[in-house]
PDB file of C-alpha atoms in Angstrom:
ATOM      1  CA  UNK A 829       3.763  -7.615 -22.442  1.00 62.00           C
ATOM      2  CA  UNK A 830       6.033  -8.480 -19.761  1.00 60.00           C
ATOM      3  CA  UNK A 831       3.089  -8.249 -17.189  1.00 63.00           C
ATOM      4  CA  UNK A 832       2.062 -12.110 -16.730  1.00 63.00           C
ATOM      5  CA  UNK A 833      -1.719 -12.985 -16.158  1.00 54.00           C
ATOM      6  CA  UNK A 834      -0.337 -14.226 -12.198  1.00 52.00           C
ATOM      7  CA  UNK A 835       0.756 -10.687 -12.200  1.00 57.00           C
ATOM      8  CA  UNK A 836      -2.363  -8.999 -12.885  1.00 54.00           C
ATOM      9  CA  UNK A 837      -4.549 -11.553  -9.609  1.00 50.00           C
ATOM     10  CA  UNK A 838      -1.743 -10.317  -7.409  1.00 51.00           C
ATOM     11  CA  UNK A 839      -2.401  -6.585  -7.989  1.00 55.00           C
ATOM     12  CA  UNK A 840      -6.231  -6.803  -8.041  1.00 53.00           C
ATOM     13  CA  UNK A 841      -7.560  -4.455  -5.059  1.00 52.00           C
ATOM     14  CA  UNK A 842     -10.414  -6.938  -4.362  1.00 58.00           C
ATOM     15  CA  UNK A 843     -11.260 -10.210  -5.372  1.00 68.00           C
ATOM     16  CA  UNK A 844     -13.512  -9.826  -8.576  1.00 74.00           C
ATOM     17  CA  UNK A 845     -13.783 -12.636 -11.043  1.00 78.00           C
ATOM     18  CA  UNK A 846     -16.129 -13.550 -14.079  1.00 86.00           C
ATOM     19  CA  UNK A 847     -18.256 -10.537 -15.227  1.00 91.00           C
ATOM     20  CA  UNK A 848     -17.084  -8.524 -12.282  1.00 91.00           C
ATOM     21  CA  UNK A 849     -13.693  -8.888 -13.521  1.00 87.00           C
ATOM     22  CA  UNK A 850     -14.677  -8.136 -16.892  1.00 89.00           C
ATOM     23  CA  UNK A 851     -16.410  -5.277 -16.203  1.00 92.00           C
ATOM     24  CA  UNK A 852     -13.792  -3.699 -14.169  1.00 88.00           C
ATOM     25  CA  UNK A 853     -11.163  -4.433 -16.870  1.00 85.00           C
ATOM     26  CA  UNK A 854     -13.410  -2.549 -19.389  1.00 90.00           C
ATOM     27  CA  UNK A 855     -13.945   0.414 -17.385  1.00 92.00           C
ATOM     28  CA  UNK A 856     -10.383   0.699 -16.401  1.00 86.00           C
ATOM     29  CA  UNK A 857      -9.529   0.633 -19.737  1.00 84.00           C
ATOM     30  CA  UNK A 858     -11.805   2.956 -20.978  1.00 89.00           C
ATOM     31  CA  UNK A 859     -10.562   5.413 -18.343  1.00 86.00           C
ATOM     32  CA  UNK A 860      -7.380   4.585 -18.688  1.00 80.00           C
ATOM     33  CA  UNK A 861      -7.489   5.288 -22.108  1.00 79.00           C
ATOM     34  CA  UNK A 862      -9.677   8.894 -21.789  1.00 82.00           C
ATOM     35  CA  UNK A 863     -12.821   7.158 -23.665  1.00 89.00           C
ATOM     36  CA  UNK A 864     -14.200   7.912 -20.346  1.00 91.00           C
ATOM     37  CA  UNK A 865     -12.913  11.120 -19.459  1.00 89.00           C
ATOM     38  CA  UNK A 866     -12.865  12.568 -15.489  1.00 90.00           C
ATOM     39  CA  UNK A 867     -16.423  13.901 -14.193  1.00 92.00           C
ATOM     40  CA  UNK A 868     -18.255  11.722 -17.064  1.00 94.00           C
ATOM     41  CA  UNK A 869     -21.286  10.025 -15.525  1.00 96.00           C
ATOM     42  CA  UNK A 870     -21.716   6.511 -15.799  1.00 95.00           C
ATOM     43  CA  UNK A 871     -24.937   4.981 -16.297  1.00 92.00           C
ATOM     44  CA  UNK A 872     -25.180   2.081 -14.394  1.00 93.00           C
ATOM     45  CA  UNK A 873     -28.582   0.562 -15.652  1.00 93.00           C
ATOM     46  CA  UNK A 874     -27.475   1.222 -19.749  1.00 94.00           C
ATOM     47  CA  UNK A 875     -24.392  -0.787 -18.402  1.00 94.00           C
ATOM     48  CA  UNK A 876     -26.058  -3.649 -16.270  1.00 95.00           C
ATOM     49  CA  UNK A 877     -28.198  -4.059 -19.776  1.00 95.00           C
ATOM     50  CA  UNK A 878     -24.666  -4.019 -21.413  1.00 94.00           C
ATOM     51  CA  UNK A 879     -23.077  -7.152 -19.410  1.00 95.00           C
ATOM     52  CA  UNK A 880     -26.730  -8.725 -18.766  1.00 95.00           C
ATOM     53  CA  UNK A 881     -26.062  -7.933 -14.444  1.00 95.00           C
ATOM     54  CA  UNK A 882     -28.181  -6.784 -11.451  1.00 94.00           C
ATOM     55  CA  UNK A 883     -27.835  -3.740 -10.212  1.00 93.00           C
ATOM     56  CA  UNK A 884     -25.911  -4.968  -7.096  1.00 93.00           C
ATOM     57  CA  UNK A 885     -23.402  -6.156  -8.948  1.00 93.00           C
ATOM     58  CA  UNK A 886     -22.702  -3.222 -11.058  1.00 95.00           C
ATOM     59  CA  UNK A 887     -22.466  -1.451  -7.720  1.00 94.00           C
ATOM     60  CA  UNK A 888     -20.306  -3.374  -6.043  1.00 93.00           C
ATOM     61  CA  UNK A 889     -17.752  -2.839  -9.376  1.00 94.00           C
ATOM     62  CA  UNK A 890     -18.264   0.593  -8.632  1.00 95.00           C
ATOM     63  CA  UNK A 891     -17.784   0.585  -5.477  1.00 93.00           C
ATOM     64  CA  UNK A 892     -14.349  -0.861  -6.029  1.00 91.00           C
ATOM     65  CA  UNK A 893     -13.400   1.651  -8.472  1.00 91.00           C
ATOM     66  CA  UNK A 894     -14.916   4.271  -5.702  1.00 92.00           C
ATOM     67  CA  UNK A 895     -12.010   2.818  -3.172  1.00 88.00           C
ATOM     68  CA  UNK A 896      -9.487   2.688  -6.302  1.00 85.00           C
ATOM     69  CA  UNK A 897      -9.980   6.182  -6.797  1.00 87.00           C
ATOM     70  CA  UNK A 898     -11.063   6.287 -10.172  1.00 91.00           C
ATOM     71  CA  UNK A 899     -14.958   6.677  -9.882  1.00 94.00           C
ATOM     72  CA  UNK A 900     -16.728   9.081  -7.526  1.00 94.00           C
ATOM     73  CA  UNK A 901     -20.160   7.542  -5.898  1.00 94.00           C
ATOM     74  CA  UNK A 902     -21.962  11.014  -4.720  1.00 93.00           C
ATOM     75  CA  UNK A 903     -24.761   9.740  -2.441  1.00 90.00           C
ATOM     76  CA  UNK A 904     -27.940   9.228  -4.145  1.00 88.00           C
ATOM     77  CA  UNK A 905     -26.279  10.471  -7.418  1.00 92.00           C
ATOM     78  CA  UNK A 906     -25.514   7.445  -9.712  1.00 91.00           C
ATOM     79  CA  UNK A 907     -21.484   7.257 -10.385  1.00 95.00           C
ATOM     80  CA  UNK A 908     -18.936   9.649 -11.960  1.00 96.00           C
ATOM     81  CA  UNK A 909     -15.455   8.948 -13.303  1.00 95.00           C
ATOM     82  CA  UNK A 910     -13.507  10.388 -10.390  1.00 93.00           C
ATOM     83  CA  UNK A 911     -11.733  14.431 -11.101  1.00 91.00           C
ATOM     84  CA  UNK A 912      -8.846  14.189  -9.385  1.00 90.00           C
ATOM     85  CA  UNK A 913      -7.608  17.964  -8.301  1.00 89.00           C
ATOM     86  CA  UNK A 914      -4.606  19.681  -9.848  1.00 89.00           C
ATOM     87  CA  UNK A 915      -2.726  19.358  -6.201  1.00 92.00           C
ATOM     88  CA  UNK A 916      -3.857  15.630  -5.921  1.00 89.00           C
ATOM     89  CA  UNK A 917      -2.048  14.949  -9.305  1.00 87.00           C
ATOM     90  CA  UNK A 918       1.220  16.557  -7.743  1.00 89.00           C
ATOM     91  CA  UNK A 919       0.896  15.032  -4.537  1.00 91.00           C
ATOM     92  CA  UNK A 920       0.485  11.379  -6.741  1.00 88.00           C
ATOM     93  CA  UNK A 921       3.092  11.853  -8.709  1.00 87.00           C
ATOM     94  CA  UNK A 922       5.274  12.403  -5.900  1.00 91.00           C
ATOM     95  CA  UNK A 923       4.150   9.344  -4.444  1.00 89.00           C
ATOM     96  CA  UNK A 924       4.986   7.567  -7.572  1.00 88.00           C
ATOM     97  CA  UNK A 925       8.586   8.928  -8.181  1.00 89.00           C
ATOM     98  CA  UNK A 926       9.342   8.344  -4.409  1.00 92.00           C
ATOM     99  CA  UNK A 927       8.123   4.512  -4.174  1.00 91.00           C
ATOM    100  CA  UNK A 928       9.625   4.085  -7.580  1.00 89.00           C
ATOM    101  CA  UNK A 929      12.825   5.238  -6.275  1.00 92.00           C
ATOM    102  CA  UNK A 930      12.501   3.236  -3.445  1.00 94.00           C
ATOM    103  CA  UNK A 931      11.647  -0.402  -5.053  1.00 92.00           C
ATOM    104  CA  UNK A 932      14.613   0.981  -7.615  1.00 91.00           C
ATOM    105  CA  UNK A 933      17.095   1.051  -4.606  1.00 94.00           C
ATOM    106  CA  UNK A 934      16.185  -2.254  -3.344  1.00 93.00           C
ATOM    107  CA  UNK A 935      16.502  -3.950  -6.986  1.00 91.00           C
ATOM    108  CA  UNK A 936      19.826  -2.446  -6.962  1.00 91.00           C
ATOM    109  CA  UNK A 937      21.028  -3.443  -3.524  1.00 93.00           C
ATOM    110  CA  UNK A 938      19.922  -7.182  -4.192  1.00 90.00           C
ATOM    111  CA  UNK A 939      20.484  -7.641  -7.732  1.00 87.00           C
ATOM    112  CA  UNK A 940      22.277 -10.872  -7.184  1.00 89.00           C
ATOM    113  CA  UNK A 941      19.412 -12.574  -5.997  1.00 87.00           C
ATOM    114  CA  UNK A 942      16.851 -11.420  -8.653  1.00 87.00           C
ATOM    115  CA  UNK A 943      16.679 -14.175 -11.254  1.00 88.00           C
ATOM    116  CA  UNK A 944      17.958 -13.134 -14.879  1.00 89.00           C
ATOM    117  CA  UNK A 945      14.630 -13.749 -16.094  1.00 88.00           C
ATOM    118  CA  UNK A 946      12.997 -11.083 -14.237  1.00 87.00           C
ATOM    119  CA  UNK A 947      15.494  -8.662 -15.611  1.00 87.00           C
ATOM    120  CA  UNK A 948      14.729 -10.262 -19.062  1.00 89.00           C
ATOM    121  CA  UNK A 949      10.980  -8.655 -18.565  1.00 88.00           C
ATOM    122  CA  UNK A 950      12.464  -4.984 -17.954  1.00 87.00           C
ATOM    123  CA  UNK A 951      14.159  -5.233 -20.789  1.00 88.00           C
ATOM    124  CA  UNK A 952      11.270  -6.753 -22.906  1.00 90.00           C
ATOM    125  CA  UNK A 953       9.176  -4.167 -21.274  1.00 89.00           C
ATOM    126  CA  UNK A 954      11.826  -1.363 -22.550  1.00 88.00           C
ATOM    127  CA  UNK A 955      11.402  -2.979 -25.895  1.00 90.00           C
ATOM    128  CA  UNK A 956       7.423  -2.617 -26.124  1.00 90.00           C
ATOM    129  CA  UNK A 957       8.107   1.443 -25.128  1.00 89.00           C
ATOM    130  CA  UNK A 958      10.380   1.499 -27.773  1.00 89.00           C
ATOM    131  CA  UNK A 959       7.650   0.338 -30.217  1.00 90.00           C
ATOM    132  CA  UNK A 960       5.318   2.607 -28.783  1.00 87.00           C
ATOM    133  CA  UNK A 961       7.403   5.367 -28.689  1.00 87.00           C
ATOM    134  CA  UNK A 962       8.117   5.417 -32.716  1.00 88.00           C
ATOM    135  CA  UNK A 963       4.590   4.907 -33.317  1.00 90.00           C
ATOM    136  CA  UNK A 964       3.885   8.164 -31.332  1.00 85.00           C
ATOM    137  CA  UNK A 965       1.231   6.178 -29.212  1.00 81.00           C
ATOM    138  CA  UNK A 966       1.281   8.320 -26.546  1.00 77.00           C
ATOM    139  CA  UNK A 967      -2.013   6.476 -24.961  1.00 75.00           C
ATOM    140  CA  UNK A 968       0.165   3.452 -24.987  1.00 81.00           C
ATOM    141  CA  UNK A 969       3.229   4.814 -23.099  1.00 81.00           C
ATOM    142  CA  UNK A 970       0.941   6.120 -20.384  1.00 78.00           C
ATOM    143  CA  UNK A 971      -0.227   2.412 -19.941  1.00 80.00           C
ATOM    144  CA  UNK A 972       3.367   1.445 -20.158  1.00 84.00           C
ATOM    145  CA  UNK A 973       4.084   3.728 -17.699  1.00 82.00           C
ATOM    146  CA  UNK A 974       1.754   2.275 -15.028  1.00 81.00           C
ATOM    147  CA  UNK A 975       2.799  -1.404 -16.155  1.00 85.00           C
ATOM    148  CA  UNK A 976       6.410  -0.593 -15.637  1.00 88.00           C
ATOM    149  CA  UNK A 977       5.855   0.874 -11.621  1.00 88.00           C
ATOM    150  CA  UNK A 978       4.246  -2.894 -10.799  1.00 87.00           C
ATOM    151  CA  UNK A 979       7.012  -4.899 -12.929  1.00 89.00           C
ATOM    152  CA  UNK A 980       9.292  -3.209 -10.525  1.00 90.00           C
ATOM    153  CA  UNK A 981       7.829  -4.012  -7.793  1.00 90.00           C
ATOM    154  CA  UNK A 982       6.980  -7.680  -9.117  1.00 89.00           C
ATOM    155  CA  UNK A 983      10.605  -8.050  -9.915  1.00 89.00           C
ATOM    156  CA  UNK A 984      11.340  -6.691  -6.404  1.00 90.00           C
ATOM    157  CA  UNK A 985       8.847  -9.501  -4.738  1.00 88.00           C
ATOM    158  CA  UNK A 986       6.675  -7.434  -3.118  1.00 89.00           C
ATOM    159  CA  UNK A 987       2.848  -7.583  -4.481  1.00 86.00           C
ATOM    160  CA  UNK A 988       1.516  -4.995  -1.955  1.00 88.00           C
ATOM    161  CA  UNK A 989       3.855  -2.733  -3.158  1.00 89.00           C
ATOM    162  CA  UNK A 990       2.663  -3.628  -6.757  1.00 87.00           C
ATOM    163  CA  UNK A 991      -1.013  -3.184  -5.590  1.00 85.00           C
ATOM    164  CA  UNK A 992      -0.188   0.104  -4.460  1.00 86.00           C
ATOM    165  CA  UNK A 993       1.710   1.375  -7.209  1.00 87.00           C
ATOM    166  CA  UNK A 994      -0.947   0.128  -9.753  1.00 83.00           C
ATOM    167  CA  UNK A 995      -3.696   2.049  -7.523  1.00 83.00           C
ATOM    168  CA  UNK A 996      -1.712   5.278  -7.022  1.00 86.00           C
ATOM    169  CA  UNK A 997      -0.625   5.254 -11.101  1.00 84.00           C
ATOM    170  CA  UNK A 998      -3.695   4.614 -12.186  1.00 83.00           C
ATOM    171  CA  UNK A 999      -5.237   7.919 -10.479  1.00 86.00           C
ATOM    172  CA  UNK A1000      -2.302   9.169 -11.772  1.00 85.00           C
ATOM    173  CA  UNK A1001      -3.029   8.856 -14.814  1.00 81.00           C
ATOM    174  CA  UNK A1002      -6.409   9.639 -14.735  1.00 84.00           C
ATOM    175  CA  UNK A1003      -5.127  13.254 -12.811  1.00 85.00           C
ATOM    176  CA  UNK A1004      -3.095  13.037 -16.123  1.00 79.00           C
ATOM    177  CA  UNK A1005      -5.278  13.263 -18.879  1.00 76.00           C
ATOM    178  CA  UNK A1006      -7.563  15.730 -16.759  1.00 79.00           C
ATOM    179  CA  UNK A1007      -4.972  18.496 -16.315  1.00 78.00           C
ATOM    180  CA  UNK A1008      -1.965  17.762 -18.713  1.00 72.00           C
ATOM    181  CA  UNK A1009      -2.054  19.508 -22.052  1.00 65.00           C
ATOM    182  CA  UNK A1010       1.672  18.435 -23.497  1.00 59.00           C
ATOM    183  CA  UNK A1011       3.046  15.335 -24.265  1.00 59.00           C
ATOM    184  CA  UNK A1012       6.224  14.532 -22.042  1.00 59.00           C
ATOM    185  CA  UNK A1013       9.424  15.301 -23.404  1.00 58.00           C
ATOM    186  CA  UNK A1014      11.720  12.400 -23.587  1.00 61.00           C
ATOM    187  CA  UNK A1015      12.678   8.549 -24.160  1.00 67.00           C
ATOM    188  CA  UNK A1016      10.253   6.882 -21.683  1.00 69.00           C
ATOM    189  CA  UNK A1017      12.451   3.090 -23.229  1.00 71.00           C
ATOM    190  CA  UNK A1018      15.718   4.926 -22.371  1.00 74.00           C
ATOM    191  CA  UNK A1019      14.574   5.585 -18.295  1.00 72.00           C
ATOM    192  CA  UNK A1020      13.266   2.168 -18.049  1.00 72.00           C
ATOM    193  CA  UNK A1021      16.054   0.948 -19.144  1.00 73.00           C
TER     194      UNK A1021
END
């Protein structure tokens, strides 16, 4: 909730609009959300009959996704939802904690200049995990989770570092729900916060 539509066209890896925008949203989500789970193959014509499209423009989604590391477009093959390795989750999530840390450091260091407002969306963005959190919604704290990496670096000012976070995080997550078998321990509100 304390993402801002502006937000969202700033961390977009391409330009996509209309359908193409649509139809990326949907499959993120759907991935995002395991509906779509890792090494699942998507069938692009059942979809282009779905959202009324050509073929080229289903691919050129794809192909997006492909660079976004969340599908896998095997030559000649159609296109999977992408299975990250066990080592690529670990070497993601240390990518994560270490730009997190970084755009952390540089809140920190210039908090003076950061405009109450945009610590106002932390917090309201704490407040959402909360919610999440007593409902058990685990699916929903993941997606917090992601959200929370590019309102940092939002808040910080720089939207190539919000780009990148939102790329890396998503794979993350998608590494995530292929090899994790626990819940995290832990208030996910009380370390964004």
């Amino acid at each position: 909730p304390a993402l801002q539509s502006e937000d969202a066209a700033l961390m977009q890896s391409a330009s996509l609009s209309g359908i193409e925008a649509k139809i990326h949203v949907d499959l993120w989500n759907a991935i995002i959300d395991r509906k779509l789970k890792p090494g699942v193959k998507l069938e692009e014509l059942v979809m282009c009959d779905i959202y009324g499209i050509s073929r080229t423009v289903m691919r050129k989604v794809l192909m997006i996704m492909e660079q976004d590391g969340l599908v896998f477009l095997p030559p000649n093959k159609g296109a999977y939802v992408a299975s990250p390795s066990l080592q690529s989750a670990f070497e993601m999530l240390e990518m994560s904690e270490a730009l997190q840390t970084f755009v952390v450091e540089k809140i920190a260091t210039n908090h003076a200049s950061i405009a109450a407002s945009q610590f106002d969306r932390i917090a309201q963005h704490a407040k959402a995990e909360e919610k999440a959190e007593a409902a058990h919604d685990f699916r929903l704290l993941r997606r917090f989770d992601i959200e929370f990496g590019s309102l940092l670096c939002l808040v910080h000012g720089n939207g190539t570092l919000a780009r990148e976070w939102e790329r890396n995080a998503s794979c993350l997550a998608l590494a995530l729900s292929l090899h994790q078998s626990v819940q995290p321990a832990g208030r996910q509100s009380d370390y964004s916060r």
